[in-house]
Amino acid sequence: MASIRTLILLVAVLLPLQRIQAQNMIANAGFTDVNICTEYSYPCAPSAWESVAPNTSKLMYTADKGNRYITLTLYSSIDPDFRTYSQTQLLCPLQKGQQYLLKIYLLMDEDRPYPLPAVLFDTVAVYRWTPRPLQVVPTFYFSRTTDKHAENKWTVLEKTFTAPASANHLVIGNFDTSTANYPNKADYYLSIDSISLTPLSGQLCTSAAVTKKILYAQHDRHHYISPNNDGEPQPVAPTLQTVFFNKGACDTLLLKNDFFVPGTRYINSAYSSQLEKILQLQGDNVRNKIKLTGYVFRHTNEKYNEILGQDRAKAVASYLVYQKGYSFDDFIIAGIGKCAPGGDSTERVEFISCQPAGEVTVPVTHTDTLLIPDLLFEVNSHQLNHQMLGALDSLIGRIPAGDHISVTVTGHTDNTGTPVYNQELSMRRAFTVSDYIREKDPAIHITEVTGMGESVPVADNNTAAGRRKNRRVEIVIYHLSQ
C-alpha cells in the first residue's frame, strides 16, 4: 500500500512538469542537444541557439557530460563596450495581449552587485557584426525584488507578463549601455542552465514540431553572407557609430533609419554636425555616380522589403538634391530586402561614392615612419598600457609641428582572429593613438587615420615574433616643401 501511495505521489509531481515541458515555447530549453557546426565540425553551440554576433563572437557553450549551459558576457573590464547576447526562434509566435510565464535558471555570484539580463522579443532575428551593446529597448527588465529568488544552487528569474506585441524571436543579454552601473570595473559573466516560456492558457501551436525540426537542421554558426555588391559575399563594414565613415578607394557612409525625424522630411539634428564633417563632396563636384542602397529586413515579404528599402534610399537622395545641391542624375538607387537576413540586420541606407582622387598640390620632400609596438596597448584591446605611456610620449616628442608637416596614423594587426575583428581593432588603435597625439600636441596636423587589419603584414604570421611585429600602429610623417 505504501508503494502505491508513493507511486501516486510521484505521478502527481511529474504530470505538471510534463505539462509545463510540453507547453514550453523554447526549443532545446536546457541546452542539452548539441549542434555540430558545419564550419569546423565540432560542438560549438546548443541546437536552435546562436549568437547575435556570430561572425566575430561565437556563443560560449559548456557541453560537458551532464553539465550543459551557455555563458553571456554582461560586462568586460578590458573592453566595456563588449557584450554578448544569445537568441533563438520561438516554437510558436508570441501573441499580442496574451499572458506568458518566463522562467530562467541562472548561476550567479550573489556576493557582487550582478547586473541582471533583460529580454527582447522581436519579429526577426537580430544580427550584428561586432559584439557591442544593442541599441534597442528590451521588452522588459527583471526586478531584483519581485522577479528573483533562489532555488538550490541556481538563481531563478521568473516573470509573468502580457505580450505587448506579436513576436517570433527571443534575445537575452545585458541591454544596459552605460558603464556607471559597474563601479568595481570587474568582469561579469552569466551562466544560463535552462529557460522556459509557457502560455498561461492554451497549448502550443500545431507547427511547433515542424519549427523545431527546422531549427535543429540549421548548423551554420560562424559565417553569414550580407546581401551586398550584387549578391557577392562582401562583408558590410562594422557600424560602430550611427554614422560610420570608412575612408578608402571609395567613401562609404552608413545611415541608420533614424536619419529623418519620424513622419517628416527633415534630417535628425543628431546627424547635422557629423554630416557636415563627413560629407565633403559637394553636388557640383560629382564625377562618378553615387550608389544609394536601402536595406530592410522587418517584414516577411521579401519583395515588400526591397520596395521599402528603395523608398528609403530615394528619401536620402531627395534630401541631398533639395538641401545640398545634388542632382537625381548623380545617384543609382536600389533596395535590398531579405526575410531571413545574414550578417548585420540593422536597417540602413548605404551611401557609396567612388570619386577620382584629388591632385596633390604640395610635393613631399621625404617621409619618416614611427612604429608604435603592440606592447604599448593592453592585450587584445585598443586601450593604452598606462605603464608604457612614457615610451609613447618619447615617440610623439619626435613628431615636428608646423604647416610643412602632415601626419597619418595607420593601425595593423596579425592574422589571429577574424578579418572583421582585426579591421575593427586596428581602426580603434589608430584612433586611440591619434587622439593621444592631439591631446599632447594640438599643433600636429593629422590628415588621415585608418586601420588596415591583417592585410599589410611586415613579418611571418606563422611565428610569435612575426605576429608581434605585425601588431603595430604606424605614424608616417610627411615633410612638405615649404
XYZ file of N, CA and C in Angstrom, residues 287-384:
294
model
N 31.653 63.325 -60.002
C 32.159 62.859 -61.292
C 31.619 61.466 -61.625
N 31.578 60.590 -60.650
C 31.023 59.248 -60.831
C 29.733 59.132 -60.034
N 28.816 58.321 -60.536
C 27.526 58.198 -59.866
C 27.686 57.629 -58.457
N 26.839 58.086 -57.553
C 26.831 57.648 -56.157
C 25.759 56.575 -56.004
N 26.112 55.463 -55.369
C 25.161 54.369 -55.175
C 24.497 54.490 -53.811
N 23.175 54.557 -53.811
C 22.381 54.581 -52.584
C 21.580 53.285 -52.506
N 21.786 52.507 -51.452
C 21.097 51.223 -51.293
C 20.417 51.180 -49.939
N 19.109 50.938 -49.941
C 18.366 50.792 -48.693
C 18.208 49.326 -48.329
N 18.465 48.988 -47.056
C 18.349 47.612 -46.555
C 17.213 47.547 -45.534
N 16.263 46.654 -45.764
C 15.129 46.479 -44.849
C 14.919 44.987 -44.629
N 14.701 44.588 -43.363
C 14.558 43.166 -43.034
C 13.340 42.885 -42.163
N 12.459 43.844 -41.969
C 11.453 43.722 -40.925
C 10.245 42.886 -41.297
N 9.969 42.684 -42.551
C 8.705 42.076 -42.951
C 8.934 40.694 -43.572
N 7.894 39.890 -43.546
C 8.010 38.521 -44.055
C 8.009 38.465 -45.577
N 7.546 39.534 -46.226
C 7.503 39.583 -47.679
C 8.795 40.211 -48.203
N 9.616 39.424 -48.881
C 10.918 39.908 -49.334
C 10.785 41.035 -50.353
N 9.810 40.943 -51.250
C 9.614 41.986 -52.253
C 9.196 43.291 -51.600
N 8.353 43.202 -50.567
C 7.942 44.406 -49.845
C 9.156 45.070 -49.195
N 10.043 44.259 -48.604
C 11.262 44.799 -48.001
C 12.106 45.536 -49.037
N 12.209 44.950 -50.229
C 13.008 45.561 -51.290
C 12.437 46.917 -51.701
N 11.119 46.987 -51.853
C 10.475 48.248 -52.249
C 10.656 49.303 -51.166
N 10.477 48.900 -49.901
C 10.625 49.842 -48.799
C 12.069 50.334 -48.695
N 13.039 49.435 -48.917
C 14.439 49.846 -48.904
C 14.745 50.851 -50.000
N 14.156 50.635 -51.185
C 14.354 51.569 -52.290
C 13.742 52.929 -51.965
N 12.574 52.941 -51.327
C 11.931 54.202 -50.952
C 12.793 54.990 -49.969
N 13.416 54.287 -49.034
C 14.260 54.982 -48.056
C 15.511 55.554 -48.722
N 16.066 54.815 -49.698
C 17.209 55.340 -50.438
C 16.804 56.581 -51.233
N 15.600 56.572 -51.823
C 15.099 57.741 -52.553
C 14.929 58.936 -51.623
N 14.510 58.671 -50.380
C 14.322 59.760 -49.423
C 15.648 60.453 -49.111
N 16.718 59.665 -49.001
C 18.039 60.253 -48.768
C 18.477 61.062 -49.986
N 18.245 60.515 -51.191
C 18.595 61.242 -52.412
C 17.835 62.563 -52.491
N 16.560 62.547 -52.142
C 15.753 63.771 -52.179
C 16.316 64.827 -51.233
N 16.738 64.397 -50.060
C 17.328 65.347 -49.110
C 18.580 65.988 -49.706
N 19.449 65.172 -50.328
C 20.691 65.689 -50.890
C 20.427 66.589 -52.095
N 19.383 66.291 -52.860
C 19.045 67.114 -54.023
C 18.499 68.468 -53.587
N 17.530 68.447 -52.678
C 16.836 69.686 -52.322
C 17.551 70.505 -51.249
N 18.448 69.869 -50.492
C 19.126 70.593 -49.418
C 20.611 70.839 -49.691
N 21.236 69.991 -50.533
C 22.681 70.084 -50.713
C 23.118 70.332 -52.156
N 22.177 70.533 -53.075
C 22.533 70.916 -54.431
C 22.923 69.794 -55.361
N 22.612 68.540 -55.009
C 22.884 67.411 -55.898
C 21.792 67.324 -56.967
N 22.012 66.454 -57.954
C 21.013 66.150 -58.969
C 20.605 64.690 -58.830
N 19.351 64.370 -59.186
C 18.929 62.970 -59.147
C 19.755 62.112 -60.104
N 20.341 62.746 -61.146
C 21.198 62.007 -62.072
C 22.509 61.563 -61.424
N 22.816 62.107 -60.242
C 24.061 61.740 -59.562
C 23.971 60.381 -58.863
N 22.769 59.781 -58.806
C 22.574 58.614 -57.949
C 22.128 57.376 -58.721
N 22.565 56.226 -58.242
C 21.994 54.923 -58.590
C 21.276 54.439 -57.340
N 19.966 54.228 -57.425
C 19.152 53.935 -56.245
C 18.670 52.492 -56.303
N 18.835 51.762 -55.203
C 18.426 50.356 -55.147
C 17.906 50.040 -53.754
N 17.139 48.947 -53.671
C 16.645 48.457 -52.388
C 16.908 46.973 -52.271
N 17.308 46.520 -51.090
C 17.573 45.101 -50.845
C 16.829 44.689 -49.588
N 16.096 43.594 -49.669
C 15.377 43.091 -48.509
C 15.478 41.587 -48.434
N 15.591 41.083 -47.235
C 15.648 39.645 -47.011
C 14.677 39.273 -45.905
N 14.083 38.092 -46.020
C 13.204 37.605 -44.955
C 14.025 37.083 -43.783
N 15.099 36.360 -44.069
C 15.976 35.836 -43.023
C 17.373 36.364 -43.295
N 17.721 37.521 -42.737
C 18.966 38.181 -43.113
C 20.184 37.454 -42.594
N 21.300 37.619 -43.318
C 22.586 37.189 -42.820
C 23.419 38.421 -42.568
N 24.393 38.317 -41.687
C 25.188 39.486 -41.363
C 24.412 40.475 -40.526
N 24.769 41.737 -40.628
C 24.178 42.774 -39.795
C 22.755 43.071 -40.261
N 21.782 42.946 -39.352
C 20.384 43.180 -39.718
C 19.923 44.583 -39.366
N 20.862 45.495 -39.084
C 20.494 46.881 -38.836
C 19.946 47.492 -40.118
N 18.754 48.069 -40.054
C 18.205 48.730 -41.231
C 18.990 50.011 -41.476
N 19.320 50.252 -42.737
C 20.191 51.372 -43.044
C 20.065 51.753 -44.513
N 20.610 52.911 -44.837
C 20.823 53.309 -46.222
C 22.328 53.458 -46.398
N 22.862 52.768 -47.409
C 24.301 52.759 -47.657
C 24.623 53.730 -48.788
N 25.485 54.685 -48.500
C 25.904 55.721 -49.440
C 27.339 55.409 -49.854
N 27.562 55.051 -51.133
C 28.908 54.721 -51.614
C 29.271 55.679 -52.747
N 30.356 56.428 -52.533
C 30.813 57.396 -53.526
C 32.250 57.085 -53.908
N 32.477 56.769 -55.176
C 33.822 56.492 -55.683
C 34.199 57.604 -56.654
N 34.866 58.623 -56.145
C 35.234 59.777 -56.951
C 36.735 59.773 -57.229
N 37.168 60.398 -58.341
C 38.612 60.467 -58.626
C 39.350 61.170 -57.499
N 40.556 60.704 -57.222
C 41.355 61.326 -56.165
C 41.779 62.723 -56.579
N 41.807 63.612 -55.624
C 42.243 64.976 -55.895
C 43.743 65.044 -56.137
N 44.175 66.064 -56.847
C 45.593 66.211 -57.145
C 46.344 66.729 -55.921
N 47.559 66.228 -55.733
C 48.411 66.714 -54.652
C 49.096 67.991 -55.121
N 48.820 69.086 -54.445
C 49.351 70.381 -54.871
C 50.697 70.695 -54.230
N 50.982 70.063 -53.078
C 52.243 70.336 -52.385
C 53.110 69.089 -52.448
N 54.270 69.129 -53.088
C 55.119 67.937 -53.175
C 55.717 67.572 -51.824
N 55.925 66.255 -51.649
C 56.517 65.736 -50.420
C 58.012 65.555 -50.647
N 58.824 66.155 -49.775
C 60.280 66.035 -49.921
C 60.781 64.703 -49.380
N 60.303 64.275 -48.207
C 60.661 62.963 -47.672
C 59.699 62.607 -46.549
N 59.739 61.350 -46.114
C 58.858 60.877 -45.044
C 59.679 60.181 -43.965
N 59.147 60.203 -42.754
C 59.685 59.444 -41.629
C 58.565 58.578 -41.065
N 58.925 57.407 -40.560
C 57.920 56.491 -40.009
C 58.285 56.129 -38.574
N 57.315 56.285 -37.679
C 57.451 55.865 -36.290
C 56.552 54.658 -36.064
N 57.048 53.657 -35.359
C 56.280 52.443 -35.091
C 55.877 52.396 -33.629
N 54.563 52.246 -33.390
C 54.033 52.044 -32.043
C 53.845 50.545 -31.871
N 54.664 49.873 -31.068
C 54.547 48.411 -30.953
C 53.327 47.986 -30.155
N 53.017 46.703 -30.262
C 51.833 46.128 -29.621
C 51.871 46.258 -28.104
N 53.056 46.237 -27.505
C 53.135 46.239 -26.047
C 52.708 47.566 -25.437
N 52.524 48.607 -26.251
C 52.037 49.878 -25.725
C 50.528 49.868 -25.509
N 49.868 48.765 -25.909
C 48.429 48.613 -25.699
C 48.174 47.489 -24.701
N 46.996 47.547 -24.078
C 46.551 46.412 -23.286
C 46.332 45.220 -24.222
N 46.403 44.019 -23.692
C 46.296 42.811 -24.510
C 44.941 42.756 -25.212
N 44.985 42.591 -26.534
C 43.773 42.429 -27.348
C 42.789 43.569 -27.129
N 43.306 44.795 -27.003
C 42.457 45.947 -26.695
C 43.031 47.181 -27.375
N 42.172 48.208 -27.529
C 42.642 49.485 -28.057
C 43.053 50.444 -26.944
N 42.892 50.017 -25.683
C 43.269 50.860 -24.552
C 44.789 50.873 -24.398
N 45.341 52.062 -24.098
C 46.782 52.184 -23.926
C 47.228 51.568 -22.605
